[in-house]
C-alpha positions as a printed NumPy array, in Angstrom:
array([[ 11.486,  50.529, -86.632],
       [  7.816,  50.755, -86.153],
       [  5.784,  52.602, -88.738],
       [  3.878,  54.245, -85.991],
       [  4.747,  57.912, -85.655],
       [  6.509,  58.62 , -82.354],
       [  4.821,  61.113, -80.107],
       [  6.278,  63.944, -78.142],
       [  6.041,  63.63 , -74.435],
       [  4.656,  66.237, -72.148],
       [  7.699,  68.266, -71.349],
       [ 11.088,  67.956, -73.019],
       [ 12.822,  64.809, -71.802],
       [ 16.569,  64.462, -72.312],
       [ 17.817,  62.021, -74.954],
       [ 19.82 ,  59.192, -73.236],
       [ 22.193,  59.102, -76.228],
       [ 23.283,  62.706, -76.839],
       [ 21.664,  64.314, -73.787],
       [ 19.816,  66.751, -76.101],
       [ 16.419,  68.038, -75.192],
       [ 13.273,  67.45 , -77.214],
       [ 13.534,  63.662, -77.526],
       [ 10.717,  61.555, -78.935],
       [  8.913,  58.718, -77.07 ],
       [  9.223,  55.49 , -79.064],
       [  6.689,  52.592, -79.027],
       [  9.179,  50.475, -77.013],
       [  8.951,  53.002, -74.203],
       [ 12.392,  54.549, -74.626],
       [ 13.068,  58.189, -75.639],
       [ 15.483,  59.289, -78.351],
       [ 16.006,  62.568, -80.181],
       [ 15.503,  62.767, -83.934],
       [ 19.234,  62.555, -84.678],
       [ 19.809,  59.486, -82.523],
       [ 16.684,  57.865, -83.949],
       [ 17.938,  58.295, -87.542],
       [ 21.327,  56.925, -86.479],
       [ 19.63 ,  53.882, -84.922],
       [ 17.643,  53.21 , -88.112],
       [ 20.811,  53.563, -90.147],
       [ 22.693,  51.029, -87.934],
       [ 19.93 ,  48.514, -87.397],
       [ 17.958,  48.84 , -90.581],
       [ 14.44 ,  49.999, -91.241],
       [ 12.934,  46.523, -90.387],
       [ 14.44 ,  46.293, -86.896],
       [ 11.927,  46.943, -84.173],
       [ 13.047,  48.945, -81.174],
       [ 15.957,  51.185, -80.508],
       [ 19.646,  50.749, -79.72 ],
       [ 18.874,  50.311, -76.045],
       [ 16.451,  47.465, -76.781],
       [ 18.927,  45.93 , -79.219],
       [ 21.73 ,  46.093, -76.652],
       [ 19.631,  44.341, -74.007],
       [ 18.641,  41.559, -76.414],
       [ 22.24 ,  41.155, -77.48 ],
       [ 23.378,  40.921, -73.829],
       [ 20.696,  38.372, -73.022],
       [ 21.772,  36.249, -76.011],
       [ 25.428,  36.348, -74.95 ],
       [ 24.568,  35.394, -71.307],
       [ 22.327,  32.55 , -72.462],
       [ 25.039,  31.121, -74.653],
       [ 27.525,  31.404, -71.808],
       [ 25.256,  29.561, -69.322],
       [ 24.442,  26.874, -71.888],
       [ 28.12 ,  26.138, -72.337],
       [ 28.783,  26.125, -68.549],
       [ 25.888,  23.843, -67.544],
       [ 25.855,  21.567, -70.541],
       [ 24.48 ,  18.014, -69.734],
       [ 23.525,  19.128, -66.161],
       [ 20.075,  19.151, -64.574],
       [ 18.45 ,  22.505, -65.047],
       [ 16.313,  23.999, -62.264],
       [ 12.912,  25.222, -63.334],
       [ 12.197,  28.771, -62.295],
       [  9.754,  29.103, -59.398],
       [  6.464,  30.855, -59.625],
       [  7.845,  33.657, -57.514],
       [ 10.897,  34.021, -59.787],
       [  8.7  ,  34.081, -62.857],
       [  6.517,  36.683, -61.262],
       [  3.5  ,  34.33 , -61.025],
       [  3.417,  34.206, -57.245],
       [  3.838,  37.032, -54.82 ],
       [  7.313,  36.75 , -53.326],
       [  6.15 ,  37.544, -49.778],
       [  3.441,  34.857, -49.974],
       [  5.937,  32.349, -51.308],
       [  8.342,  33.134, -48.486],
       [  5.591,  32.61 , -45.9  ],
       [  4.593,  29.286, -47.449],
       [  8.205,  28.139, -47.514],
       [  8.592,  29.077, -43.869],
       [  5.494,  27.191, -42.719],
       [  6.604,  24.057, -44.625],
       [  3.953,  24.041, -47.346],
       [  6.318,  24.976, -50.17 ],
       [  9.497,  23.291, -51.31 ],
       [ 12.422,  25.437, -50.258],
       [ 14.397,  24.444, -53.353],
       [ 11.791,  24.493, -56.095],
       [  9.086,  26.72 , -54.708],
       [  6.367,  24.182, -55.527],
       [  3.76 ,  22.904, -53.073],
       [  4.781,  19.858, -51.077],
       [  2.144,  17.399, -52.297],
       [  4.082,  14.096, -52.003],
       [  5.639,  12.035, -49.214],
       [  8.673,   9.836, -49.762],
       [  8.141,   6.666, -47.729],
       [ 11.81 ,   5.661, -47.847],
       [ 13.27 ,   9.004, -46.717],
       [ 10.129,   9.889, -44.728],
       [ 10.016,  13.491, -45.918],
       [  7.682,  15.805, -47.778],
       [  8.647,  16.529, -51.41 ],
       [  7.287,  18.309, -54.445],
       [  6.817,  16.91 , -57.925],
       [ 10.172,  18.27 , -59.087],
       [ 11.932,  16.664, -56.109],
       [ 10.431,  13.305, -57.087],
       [ 11.744,  13.639, -60.649],
       [ 15.198,  14.732, -59.571],
       [ 16.061,  12.802, -56.366],
       [ 13.228,  10.377, -55.494],
       [ 12.513,   8.811, -58.859],
       [ 13.11 ,   5.245, -57.611],
       [ 11.454,   5.806, -54.205],
       [  7.931,   4.897, -53.222],
       [  5.969,   8.117, -52.92 ],
       [  2.358,   8.785, -52.119],
       [  0.111,  11.778, -51.766],
       [  0.187,  13.69 , -48.535],
       [ -3.394,  12.633, -47.75 ],
       [ -2.658,   8.916, -48.151],
       [  0.694,   9.197, -46.381],
       [ -0.851,  11.107, -43.471],
       [ -3.587,   8.479, -43.055],
       [ -1.077,   5.627, -43.175],
       [  1.283,   7.356, -40.727],
       [ -1.596,   8.071, -38.369],
       [ -2.605,   4.399, -38.589],
       [  0.941,   3.345, -37.683],
       [  1.099,   5.824, -34.819],
       [ -2.256,   4.62 , -33.476],
       [ -0.872,   1.093, -33.501],
       [  2.316,   2.276, -31.778],
       [  0.319,   4.255, -29.213],
       [ -1.808,   1.255, -28.246],
       [  0.875,  -0.48 , -26.092],
       [  1.87 ,   2.898, -24.672],
       [ -1.732,   3.54 , -23.688],
       [ -1.915,   0.083, -22.156],
       [  1.254,   0.785, -20.173],
       [ -0.159,   4.159, -19.133],
       [ -3.305,   2.425, -17.919],
       [ -1.188,  -0.088, -16.007],
       [  0.892,   2.66 , -14.413],
       [ -2.223,   4.675, -13.571],
       [ -3.793,   1.604, -11.992],
       [ -0.584,   0.924, -10.068],
       [ -0.512,   4.508,  -8.823],
       [ -4.16 ,   4.282,  -7.759],
       [ -3.379,   1.019,  -5.978],
       [ -0.515,   2.747,  -4.183],
       [ -2.851,   5.55 ,  -3.138],
       [ -5.435,   3.035,  -1.931],
       [ -2.731,   1.101,  -0.095],
       [ -1.435,   4.269,   1.567],
       [ -4.963,   5.126,   2.679],
       [ -5.466,   1.574,   3.964],
       [ -2.164,   1.79 ,   5.865],
       [ -3.416,   4.977,   7.499],
       [ -6.702,   3.282,   8.473],
       [ -4.829,   0.21 ,   9.724],
       [ -2.618,   2.403,  11.881],
       [ -5.568,   4.256,  13.373],
       [ -7.362,   0.965,  14.037],
       [ -4.258,  -0.603,  15.596],
       [ -3.602,   2.453,  17.778],
       [ -7.189,   2.413,  19.034],
       [ -7.07 ,  -1.302,  19.888],
       [ -3.609,  -1.106,  21.464],
       [ -4.697,   1.771,  23.662],
       [ -7.858,  -0.121,  24.634],
       [ -5.889,  -3.28 ,  25.521],
       [ -3.293,  -1.367,  27.493],
       [ -6.056,   0.528,  29.241],
       [ -7.508,  -2.835,  30.309],
       [ -4.102,  -3.986,  31.496],
       [ -3.472,  -0.706,  33.269],
       [ -6.914,  -0.872,  34.848],
       [ -6.17 ,  -4.407,  36.   ],
       [ -2.861,  -3.22 ,  37.481],
       [ -4.567,  -0.254,  39.122],
       [ -7.165,  -2.574,  40.619],
       [ -4.457,  -4.975,  41.809],
       [ -2.481,  -2.094,  43.264],
       [ -5.534,  -0.828,  45.113],
       [ -6.339,  -4.345,  46.334],
       [ -2.828,  -4.948,  47.673],
       [ -2.674,  -1.486,  49.276],
       [ -6.068,  -2.082,  50.888],
       [ -4.835,  -5.413,  52.244],
       [ -1.806,  -3.685,  53.794],
       [ -4.001,  -0.98 ,  55.329],
       [ -6.507,  -3.497,  56.671],
       [ -3.706,  -5.486,  58.314],
       [ -2.3  ,  -2.26 ,  59.696],
       [ -5.668,  -1.278,  61.155],
       [ -6.268,  -4.737,  62.632],
       [ -2.871,  -5.064,  64.273],
       [ -2.827,  -1.434,  65.366],
       [ -6.203,  -1.983,  67.043],
       [ -4.941,  -5.054,  68.915],
       [ -1.837,  -3.209,  69.986],
       [ -3.942,  -0.307,  71.222],
       [ -6.153,  -2.629,  73.271],
       [ -3.085,  -4.232,  74.802],
       [ -1.617,  -0.85 ,  75.65 ],
       [ -4.882,   0.166,  77.317],
       [ -4.839,  -2.97 ,  79.482],
       [ -1.232,  -2.367,  80.417],
       [ -2.027,   1.233,  81.269],
       [ -4.812,   0.114,  83.63 ],
       [ -2.527,  -2.421,  85.327],
       [  0.241,   0.149,  85.665],
       [ -2.165,   2.622,  87.253],
       [ -3.495,   0.015,  89.735],
       [ -0.013,  -1.138,  90.678],
       [  1.2  ,   2.432,  91.13 ],
       [ -1.745,   3.147,  93.444],
       [ -0.907,   0.073,  95.539],
       [  2.709,   1.109,  95.827],
       [  1.817,   4.662,  96.818],
       [ -0.72 ,   3.615,  99.425],
       [  1.692,   1.086, 100.93 ],
       [  4.472,   3.657, 101.122],
       [  2.107,   6.095, 102.834],
       [  1.149,   3.439, 105.375],
       [  4.789,   2.678, 106.078],
       [  5.532,   6.325, 106.655],
       [  2.836,   6.684, 109.376],
       [  3.366,   6.186, 113.197],
       [  3.974,   2.711, 114.422],
       [  0.618,   2.419, 116.112],
       [ -1.218,   3.544, 113.026],
       [  0.981,   1.369, 110.813],
       [  0.326,  -1.733, 112.85 ],
       [ -3.384,  -1.116, 112.946],
       [ -3.546,  -1.199, 109.162],
       [ -0.76 ,  -3.675, 108.563],
       [ -3.011,  -6.62 , 107.86 ],
       [ -4.97 ,  -4.742, 105.232],
       [ -1.85 ,  -3.276, 103.719],
       [ -0.143,  -6.642, 103.484],
       [ -3.178,  -8.166, 101.811],
       [ -3.094,  -5.417,  99.201],
       [  0.591,  -6.016,  98.535],
       [  0.195,  -9.779,  98.201],
       [ -1.844,  -9.506,  94.969],
       [ -0.619, -11.817,  92.215],
       [  1.035, -10.064,  89.279],
       [  0.759, -11.447,  85.733],
       [  3.427, -10.431,  83.311],
       [  2.125,  -9.341,  79.865],
       [  2.172, -12.055,  77.239],
       [  4.199, -11.582,  74.075],
       [  1.995, -11.208,  70.997],
       [  3.356, -13.156,  67.974],
       [  2.607, -11.811,  64.507],
       [  2.124,  -8.325,  65.75 ],
       [  4.098,  -6.794,  62.883],
       [  2.974,  -6.265,  59.295],
       [  3.572,  -9.347,  57.171],
       [  5.797,  -7.67 ,  54.579],
       [  6.758, -10.976,  53.013],
       [  3.116, -11.625,  52.271],
       [  2.598,  -8.276,  50.57 ],
       [  5.959,  -7.689,  48.889],
       [  7.346, -11.125,  48.19 ],
       [  7.28 , -11.978,  44.421],
       [  4.791,  -9.174,  43.967],
       [  5.252,  -8.901,  40.206],
       [  5.047, -12.643,  39.719],
       [  1.859, -12.927,  41.778],
       [  0.291, -10.073,  39.771],
       [  1.419, -11.729,  36.537],
       [ -0.092, -14.994,  37.749],
       [ -3.401, -13.295,  38.372],
       [ -3.345, -11.844,  34.875],
       [ -4.202, -15.308,  33.557],
       [ -7.808, -14.459,  34.301],
       [ -7.821, -11.434,  31.996],
       [ -5.304, -12.478,  29.323],
       [ -6.4  , -14.73 ,  26.44 ],
       [ -3.926, -16.774,  24.423],
       [ -4.711, -18.327,  21.048],
       [ -2.068, -20.578,  19.453],
       [ -2.859, -19.151,  16.011],
       [ -3.377, -15.488,  15.128],
       [ -5.12 , -14.658,  11.854],
       [ -3.282, -12.466,   9.351],
       [ -5.732,  -9.83 ,   8.008],
       [ -3.389,  -9.021,   5.098],
       [ -4.122, -12.471,   3.632],
       [ -7.907, -12.416,   4.15 ],
       [-10.27 , -12.418,   1.177],
       [-12.302,  -9.221,   0.834],
       [-15.487, -11.104,   1.778],
       [-14.148, -12.096,   5.218],
       [-14.387,  -9.93 ,   8.311],
       [-12.008, -10.571,  11.227],
       [-12.525,  -9.775,  14.887],
       [-10.38 ,  -7.159,  16.621],
       [ -8.361,  -9.824,  18.438],
       [ -7.779, -11.663,  15.116],
       [ -9.242, -14.942,  16.346],
       [-12.656, -15.01 ,  14.596],
       [-13.588, -14.905,  10.913],
       [-17.041, -14.145,   9.593],
       [-18.298, -14.332,   6.009],
       [-20.025, -11.249,   4.658],
       [-21.651, -10.737,   1.267],
       [-20.498,  -7.125,   1.116],
       [-16.934,  -7.002,  -0.143],
       [-14.595,  -4.719,   1.759],
       [-12.46 ,  -2.112,   0.011],
       [ -9.016,  -3.609,   0.642],
       [ -5.725,  -3.35 ,  -1.278],
       [ -5.022,  -6.205,  -3.659],
       [ -1.624,  -6.879,  -2.09 ],
       [  0.323, -10.014,  -3.124],
       [ -0.449, -11.819,   0.156],
       [ -4.238, -11.519,  -0.164],
       [ -6.316, -14.426,  -1.482],
       [ -8.783, -14.098,  -4.346],
       [-11.417, -16.666,  -5.392],
       [-11.028, -18.434,  -2.021],
       [-12.888, -17.041,   1.012],
       [-10.015, -17.832,   3.316],
       [ -7.353, -16.405,   5.593],
       [ -4.   , -17.722,   6.833],
       [ -2.349, -17.743,  10.218],
       [  0.214, -15.029,  10.806],
       [  3.157, -17.358,  11.491],
       [  4.566, -20.275,   9.542],
       [  4.974, -23.56 ,  11.411],
       [  8.108, -25.615,  11.016],
       [  9.828, -28.381,  12.916],
       [  7.944, -29.866,  15.865],
       [  4.335, -30.466,  16.812],
       [  1.624, -27.851,  16.629],
       [ -2.097, -27.943,  17.341],
       [ -5.062, -25.601,  17.57 ],
       [ -8.788, -25.962,  18.009],
       [-11.465, -24.222,  15.984],
       [-15.051, -23.717,  17.048],
       [-16.938, -24.415,  13.801],
       [-20.281, -24.44 ,  15.628],
       [-23.222, -24.578,  13.243],
       [-21.302, -23.273,  10.241],
       [-22.518, -25.088,   7.132],
       [-19.512, -24.407,   4.893],
       [-15.966, -24.334,   6.186],
       [-12.465, -25.63 ,   5.486],
       [ -9.474, -26.069,   7.807],
       [ -5.896, -27.234,   7.392],
       [ -2.437, -26.023,   6.416],
       [ -0.936, -24.672,   3.177],
       [  2.469, -23.774,   1.794],
       [  3.519, -20.152,   1.805],
       [  3.921, -20.089,  -1.989],
       [  0.423, -21.447,  -2.633],
       [ -1.358, -19.7  ,  -5.54 ],
       [ -3.485, -16.859,  -4.169],
       [ -4.853, -14.976,  -7.197],
       [ -6.363, -17.886,  -9.156],
       [ -8.861, -20.616,  -8.468],
       [ -7.715, -24.23 ,  -8.598],
       [ -8.855, -27.499,  -6.996],
       [ -7.15 , -27.641,  -3.579],
       [ -4.983, -30.709,  -3.034],
       [ -1.689, -31.73 ,  -1.429],
       [ -0.107, -31.567,  -4.889],
       [ -1.048, -27.878,  -4.934],
       [  0.401, -27.328,  -1.461],
       [ -2.914, -27.544,   0.473],
       [ -3.828, -30.155,   3.112],
       [ -7.398, -29.33 ,   4.089],
       [-10.635, -30.869,   5.334],
       [-13.921, -29.172,   4.463],
       [-17.644, -29.294,   5.06 ],
       [-19.619, -28.473,   1.925],
       [-23.114, -29.466,   0.857],
       [-23.567, -31.345,   4.121],
       [-20.598, -33.657,   3.444],
       [-17.181, -33.769,   5.071],
       [-14.475, -34.242,   2.466],
       [-10.667, -34.249,   2.519],
       [ -9.254, -32.254,  -0.367],
       [ -7.13 , -34.99 ,  -1.931],
       [ -7.02 , -36.908,  -5.196],
       [-10.221, -38.855,  -4.471],
       [-12.13 , -36.372,  -2.328],
       [-14.478, -39.135,  -1.164],
       [-16.919, -38.014,   1.555],
       [-16.277, -39.155,   5.145],
       [-18.745, -41.08 ,   7.27 ],
       [-18.918, -39.552,  10.726],
       [-20.935, -40.767,  13.69 ],
       [-21.735, -37.23 ,  14.821],
       [-21.284, -33.698,  13.698],
       [-18.177, -32.101,  15.252],
       [-18.644, -28.617,  16.696],
       [-15.007, -28.178,  17.66 ],
       [-12.282, -29.435,  15.346],
       [ -8.694, -29.923,  16.45 ],
       [ -5.972, -29.555,  13.812],
       [ -2.625, -31.175,  14.601],
       [  0.555, -30.773,  12.576],
       [  3.544, -33.022,  13.15 ],
       [  5.97 , -31.403,  10.732],
       [  8.866, -33.781,  11.322],
       [  6.94 , -36.962,  10.491],
       [  4.835, -35.248,   7.788],
       [  1.404, -35.675,   9.293],
       [ -1.696, -33.469,   9.429],
       [ -4.558, -34.787,  11.595],
       [ -8.138, -33.603,  12.092],
       [-10.135, -34.766,  15.114],
       [-13.261, -33.978,  17.111],
       [-11.982, -31.9  ,  20.033],
       [-14.82 , -33.073,  22.302],
       [-13.827, -36.767,  22.329],
       [-10.593, -36.948,  20.249],
       [-12.317, -38.935,  17.502],
       [-10.096, -38.988,  14.43 ],
       [-11.781, -37.423,  11.399],
       [ -9.017, -37.682,   8.8  ],
       [ -5.225, -37.839,   8.484],
       [ -2.871, -36.691,   5.725],
       [  0.56 , -38.27 ,   5.372],
       [  3.192, -36.41 ,   3.364],
       [  6.726, -35.036,   3.45 ],
       [  7.286, -31.383,   4.267],
       [ 10.302, -29.301,   3.327],
       [  9.133, -25.767,   4.154],
       [  7.037, -23.958,   6.705],
       [  3.274, -24.402,   6.594],
       [  0.63 , -21.826,   7.474],
       [ -2.694, -22.586,   9.214],
       [ -5.608, -22.25 ,   6.778],
       [ -9.181, -21.168,   7.575],
       [-12.142, -20.74 ,   5.232],
       [-15.77 , -19.922,   5.982],
       [-18.605, -19.23 ,   3.548],
       [-21.492, -19.584,   5.974],
       [-23.357, -16.291,   6.262],
       [-24.872, -16.992,   9.676],
       [-22.115, -18.578,  11.767],
       [-18.447, -17.555,  12.171],
       [-15.38 , -19.682,  12.878],
       [-13.458, -18.991,  16.063],
       [-10.027, -20.146,  17.147],
       [-10.345, -21.329,  20.73 ],
       [ -8.15 , -19.817,  23.404],
       [ -5.932, -22.091,  25.434],
       [ -5.473, -22.042,  29.176],
       [ -2.415, -20.065,  30.224],
       [ -0.25 , -21.528,  32.961],
       [  2.532, -19.724,  34.797],
       [  5.033, -22.017,  36.467],
       [  8.624, -22.082,  37.637],
       [ 11.318, -24.637,  36.958]])
């Protein structure tokens, strides 16, 4: 026991041993009465520190420790956490475990990252379960993981950019479709208004012709009726006067007989029949629709080739009737659809030409840079390449003041005069493409090849001042 003299507490606490009052407070913090204290010193000896309660607790701890040592012999022992040892506030430790900063098993901070298991660990976890694994600090691991994710995000970002561009292209295409529709509706209405106006004018003209014939023949018939009325009146007067003379006395009758007989002996002319007096319905109604259709040749234009605006380069501007192309330096905002050409300032015809013979004439005028011909439908449209028959292009061009066929040699042609109108002729069956001067049929150049698919008329113009125009052909209406 301690040599220090025990002190009496304020009040009279009860002795835990004999429940007597007036116990003494020992240095270990427990209270015992004088009798129990002497008993404790007798049992434990004068050198033993503490009381029976302290001795009992130490004895119990020793027994439990021996028991655990025998149970967990040769097994990994868990180190007590800071919270269990009372070094860390238990509430704080719980919060850190919840937010993932503390190891749930060992209570230590998660300062390492196992690269094989891809999980955060503490130092104790590394010693116990990840000893053979590659581990690094959280800072290094985070930087490396971020680097890998940046690399993985790069193709995703590229795909996102592609999808965003595709969506924007779809929006632009939808807007262009709307503008195309409005433009087409306006032109269709204008063309039909012209046709309707032509029909209204033809209707008025034919109705006026009927009315004029009616007025003319009605006037003649009226004049004839007036003459007949006058003759009827004169004849009736003669008959009446003669009958009056005959009804008079014989003497009076005979006196005037000579005069009466002369009046009766007048020569009578029967009215002549008037041919063509009726309205000529056959003239006005016969084949009326055909005759109107025939007259429409004067207001209807026909071009053997119609340009396809969906294939035109953005630097080309087409006329409303799709027969003229003009080069402009200002690029138009058009969708980059698969049919549209890039790198070539050109446009194709709207219909592919197959078996048979086909021809069209182009007014090149004073254009200083142009190209004409035919191409395959699958010709490359988004890249530049030297045009040639091997590439699916049979063309003749004017460039730098020289006329050249786009073939293997590309040697310039020697022409006697500059053609202002060029005729392009395609004989698909025999595999021939011919270019000639439309004014005098002078042959400019001829390609000879073998075709196996439809070909599309090709037009290119890079002259800023002069357009190219497909010439209209004369329309003939005939019966068989």
